[in-house]
Coordinates of C-alpha atoms and ligand atoms in Angstrom, one line a residue:
M4 CA -13.8 34.3 -44.7
I5 CA -11.8 37.5 -44.6
E6 CA -8.5 37.6 -46.7
V7 CA -5.6 39.6 -45.5
N8 CA -2.7 40.8 -47.8
S9 CA 0.2 42.5 -46.0
F10 CA 2.7 44.9 -47.6
S11 CA 5.9 46.7 -46.5
N12 CA 4.7 50.2 -47.4
N13 CA 1.7 52.2 -48.5
Q14 CA 2.8 52.5 -52.1
E15 CA 3.0 48.7 -52.6
L16 CA -0.3 48.3 -50.7
T17 CA -2.4 50.6 -52.9
A18 CA -0.6 49.5 -56.1
K19 CA -1.6 45.9 -55.5
A20 CA -5.1 46.8 -54.4
A21 CA -5.5 48.8 -57.6
Q22 CA -4.3 45.9 -59.7
D23 CA -6.8 43.6 -58.0
A24 CA -9.5 46.2 -58.3
E25 CA -8.8 46.3 -62.0
Q26 CA -9.3 42.6 -62.3
I27 CA -12.7 42.7 -60.5
L28 CA -13.9 45.7 -62.6
L29 CA -12.9 44.1 -65.9
E30 CA -14.6 40.8 -65.0
A31 CA -17.7 42.7 -64.1
I32 CA -17.6 44.5 -67.5
A33 CA -17.1 41.2 -69.3
E34 CA -20.0 39.6 -67.5
R35 CA -22.5 42.4 -67.2
G36 CA -21.3 45.1 -69.6
K37 CA -20.5 47.6 -66.9
A38 CA -18.9 47.8 -63.5
R39 CA -19.9 49.7 -60.4
L40 CA -17.2 51.0 -58.1
V41 CA -17.5 52.8 -54.7
I42 CA -14.5 54.9 -53.7
T43 CA -13.7 56.6 -50.4
G44 CA -11.8 59.4 -48.8
G45 CA -8.8 59.4 -46.5
T46 CA -5.1 58.9 -47.2
L47 CA -5.1 55.5 -48.7
G48 CA -8.6 55.9 -50.2
I49 CA -7.3 58.9 -52.3
Q50 CA -3.9 57.4 -52.9
I51 CA -5.3 54.3 -54.6
L52 CA -7.1 56.5 -57.1
S53 CA -3.7 57.7 -58.5
D54 CA -2.8 54.0 -58.9
L55 CA -6.1 53.2 -60.6
R56 CA -5.7 56.2 -62.9
K57 CA -2.4 54.7 -64.2
L58 CA -4.1 51.5 -65.3
G59 CA -6.1 53.2 -68.1
L60 CA -9.5 51.6 -67.1
P61 CA -12.4 51.8 -69.6
L62 CA -14.1 54.6 -67.6
E63 CA -17.0 54.7 -70.1
K64 CA -18.1 51.3 -68.7
I65 CA -17.6 52.1 -65.0
E66 CA -20.1 53.8 -62.7
I67 CA -18.3 55.4 -59.8
M68 CA -19.6 56.9 -56.6
V69 CA -18.0 58.2 -53.5
G70 CA -19.1 56.0 -50.5
D71 CA -19.2 58.9 -48.1
E72 CA -18.9 62.7 -48.3
R73 CA -18.0 65.5 -46.1
F74 CA -21.0 67.9 -46.0
V75 CA -19.4 71.1 -47.1
P76 CA -19.9 73.3 -50.2
L77 CA -19.4 71.7 -53.6
D78 CA -16.0 73.4 -54.3
H79 CA -14.6 72.8 -50.8
A80 CA -11.2 71.1 -50.7
D81 CA -12.5 68.9 -47.8
R82 CA -14.9 67.1 -50.1
N83 CA -13.8 63.5 -50.8
E84 CA -15.0 64.1 -54.4
Y85 CA -12.8 67.2 -54.7
Q86 CA -9.7 65.2 -53.6
A87 CA -10.7 62.2 -55.8
L88 CA -10.9 64.5 -58.8
E89 CA -7.4 65.9 -58.0
A90 CA -6.0 62.4 -57.9
W91 CA -8.0 61.2 -61.0
P92 CA -9.2 64.3 -63.0
E93 CA -10.6 62.2 -65.9
L94 CA -13.4 61.0 -63.6
A95 CA -15.1 64.4 -64.1
N96 CA -15.9 63.4 -67.7
F97 CA -17.4 60.0 -66.9
N98 CA -20.0 58.5 -64.6
L99 CA -19.2 60.0 -61.2
R100 CA -22.2 60.1 -58.9
R101 CA -22.0 63.0 -56.5
F102 CA -23.4 63.4 -53.0
P103 CA -25.4 66.6 -52.4
A104 CA -23.6 69.6 -51.0
T105 CA -24.6 72.1 -48.4
G106 CA -27.5 74.4 -49.1
R107 CA -30.1 72.3 -47.3
P108 CA -30.0 70.5 -44.0
V109 CA -27.8 67.4 -43.9
D110 CA -30.9 65.1 -43.2
A111 CA -32.7 66.5 -46.2
A112 CA -29.6 65.8 -48.3
A113 CA -29.4 62.2 -47.0
D114 CA -33.1 61.7 -47.8
A115 CA -32.8 63.0 -51.3
M116 CA -29.7 60.8 -52.1
S117 CA -31.5 57.8 -50.6
R118 CA -34.5 58.4 -52.8
E119 CA -32.2 58.6 -55.8
L120 CA -30.5 55.4 -55.0
E121 CA -33.8 53.6 -54.2
A122 CA -35.2 54.7 -57.6
E123 CA -32.1 53.1 -59.3
F124 CA -31.4 50.0 -57.1
G125 CA -34.7 49.3 -55.4
G126 CA -35.3 49.0 -51.6
I127 CA -32.4 49.0 -49.2
E128 CA -33.5 45.7 -47.7
S129 CA -33.1 43.6 -50.9
P130 CA -30.2 41.2 -50.8
L131 CA -29.2 41.6 -54.4
P132 CA -25.7 43.0 -55.2
C133 CA -25.6 46.5 -56.7
F134 CA -21.9 47.3 -56.5
D135 CA -19.0 45.2 -57.8
L136 CA -16.3 46.7 -55.5
V137 CA -16.4 49.0 -52.5
L138 CA -13.1 50.5 -51.4
L139 CA -12.9 51.6 -47.7
G140 CA -10.3 53.2 -45.5
M141 CA -10.6 52.8 -41.7
G142 CA -9.9 55.3 -38.9
P143 CA -8.1 54.3 -35.7
D144 CA -11.5 54.1 -34.0
G145 CA -12.7 51.5 -36.5
H146 CA -14.9 53.9 -38.6
V147 CA -15.4 53.2 -42.2
A148 CA -16.9 55.7 -44.8
S149 CA -18.7 58.1 -42.4
L150 CA -20.1 55.3 -40.2
F151 CA -18.6 55.9 -36.7
P152 CA -18.7 53.6 -33.6
D153 CA -21.7 53.7 -31.3
K154 CA -24.0 55.5 -33.7
S155 CA -27.4 54.3 -34.8
H156 CA -28.9 55.2 -38.1
A157 CA -32.2 54.9 -39.9
V158 CA -32.6 52.0 -42.4
S159 CA -31.9 53.8 -45.6
W160 CA -29.4 54.0 -48.5
V161 CA -27.7 57.1 -47.2
V162 CA -27.3 58.3 -43.6
A163 CA -26.4 61.6 -42.1
E164 CA -23.7 62.1 -39.5
H165 CA -24.2 65.3 -37.4
A166 CA -21.2 65.1 -35.1
S167 CA -18.3 63.2 -36.7
P168 CA -15.4 62.8 -34.4
K169 CA -13.2 63.3 -37.5
P170 CA -13.7 66.8 -39.0
P171 CA -15.7 68.1 -40.7
S172 CA -18.5 67.2 -38.4
Q173 CA -21.4 66.9 -40.8
R174 CA -21.2 64.1 -43.3
L175 CA -23.2 61.8 -45.6
S176 CA -22.5 58.1 -45.9
L177 CA -23.8 55.0 -47.6
S178 CA -25.3 53.0 -44.9
Y179 CA -24.2 49.5 -43.7
G180 CA -27.0 48.0 -45.7
A181 CA -25.8 49.8 -48.9
L182 CA -22.1 49.0 -48.4
N183 CA -22.9 45.4 -47.8
R184 CA -24.5 45.0 -51.2
S185 CA -21.2 44.9 -53.0
R186 CA -19.8 41.7 -54.4
A187 CA -16.3 42.6 -53.1
V188 CA -15.1 44.9 -50.3
F189 CA -11.4 46.0 -50.0
F190 CA -10.3 47.6 -46.8
L191 CA -7.1 49.7 -47.0
A192 CA -5.4 50.4 -43.7
S193 CA -1.9 50.9 -42.4
G194 CA 0.0 52.1 -39.3
E195 CA 0.2 51.1 -35.7
A196 CA -2.6 53.5 -34.6
K197 CA -5.0 51.3 -36.6
R198 CA -3.7 47.9 -35.5
E199 CA -6.1 47.3 -32.6
A200 CA -9.2 48.2 -34.6
A201 CA -8.1 46.4 -37.7
Q202 CA -7.2 43.2 -35.8
C203 CA -10.6 43.4 -34.0
A204 CA -12.5 43.6 -37.3
I205 CA -10.4 41.0 -39.0
A206 CA -10.0 38.4 -36.3
K207 CA -12.7 38.8 -33.6
A208 CA -16.0 37.2 -34.3
D209 CA -17.7 39.5 -31.7
C210 CA -16.0 42.8 -32.8
D211 CA -18.7 45.5 -32.9
L212 CA -16.6 48.3 -34.7
P213 CA -18.0 49.7 -37.9
A214 CA -15.3 48.0 -39.9
A215 CA -16.5 44.6 -38.7
M216 CA -20.1 45.4 -39.9
V217 CA -19.1 45.6 -43.6
G218 CA -18.2 42.8 -45.9
G219 CA -18.5 41.7 -49.5
L220 CA -21.2 39.3 -50.7
E221 CA -18.4 37.2 -52.4
L222 CA -15.1 38.7 -51.2
T223 CA -13.8 40.7 -48.2
R224 CA -10.1 41.5 -48.4
W225 CA -7.9 43.7 -46.2
Y226 CA -4.8 45.4 -47.6
V227 CA -2.6 46.2 -44.6
D228 CA 1.0 46.9 -43.6
S229 CA 3.2 44.9 -41.2
E230 CA 2.2 47.2 -38.3
I231 CA -1.3 45.8 -38.7
S232 CA -0.6 42.2 -39.7
R233 CA 2.0 41.7 -36.9
G234 CA 0.5 39.2 -34.4
L235 CA -2.6 38.4 -36.5
Ligands
LIG15 O1 -14.2 60.9 -45.4 C1 -13.3 60.2 -44.8 O2 -12.6 60.7 -44.0 C2 -13.2 58.8 -45.2 O3 -14.1 58.3 -46.0 C3 -12.9 57.9 -44.0 O4 -13.7 56.8 -43.7 C4 -11.5 57.5 -44.2 O5 -11.4 56.5 -45.2 C5 -10.8 56.9 -43.0 O6 -11.0 57.9 -41.9 C6 -9.4 56.6 -43.1 O7 -8.7 57.8 -43.4 P1 -7.1 58.0 -43.3 O8 -6.6 57.0 -44.3 O9 -6.8 59.4 -43.6 O10 -6.8 57.6 -41.9

């Protein structure tokens, strides 16, 4: 069952998603002593970080990783992590897991990160949850993280993208298998350009867009605006 929450503007959308995220993270901390959060890039993906920052979360108890990364040098402003740290500078002092940067081939970087995650969480094919909340944006083509339509990937924690239609072209991403091991997944999307893809992922059982391939083990919720919810 996919939940849909609709808002009149992006500010309200990310503010409410941040409040709901806080609740999930605090519940995880109360139950398991720590929470694991996956963040993402893009307009709303970065905007929600400023909202989360204002909530004063107990960062010492939250492990955060970016769900996908643009494969550019470490200090490059295109990196999702760079933009995340601009929105939420305090993350630099806590548990922020970083994707490898350039300096080796993108496939080697994906393999290294996959091995790191496998050592921590075990095999990718296990059904056990390993994240409490995954935040995702979505492109007009239905991509999420750096998983684009009509691409096939190896079964591993992290996959490499060599020719992303959205620049920069080389990227690293958590795989579908990895993203689907979260208790909750929040999608953040707004604007008419994304309506068709979002409505497909939300409402069509046979939708094959990347956004339709990801969901939470316990909760899948979309935060959208009226451009997207109209006609749903
Ligand atoms: O690295 C990235 O670009 C993102 O992780 C990507 O998946 C993003 O979330 C969507 O493309 C939506 O981005 P916009 O909100 O900017 O459209």
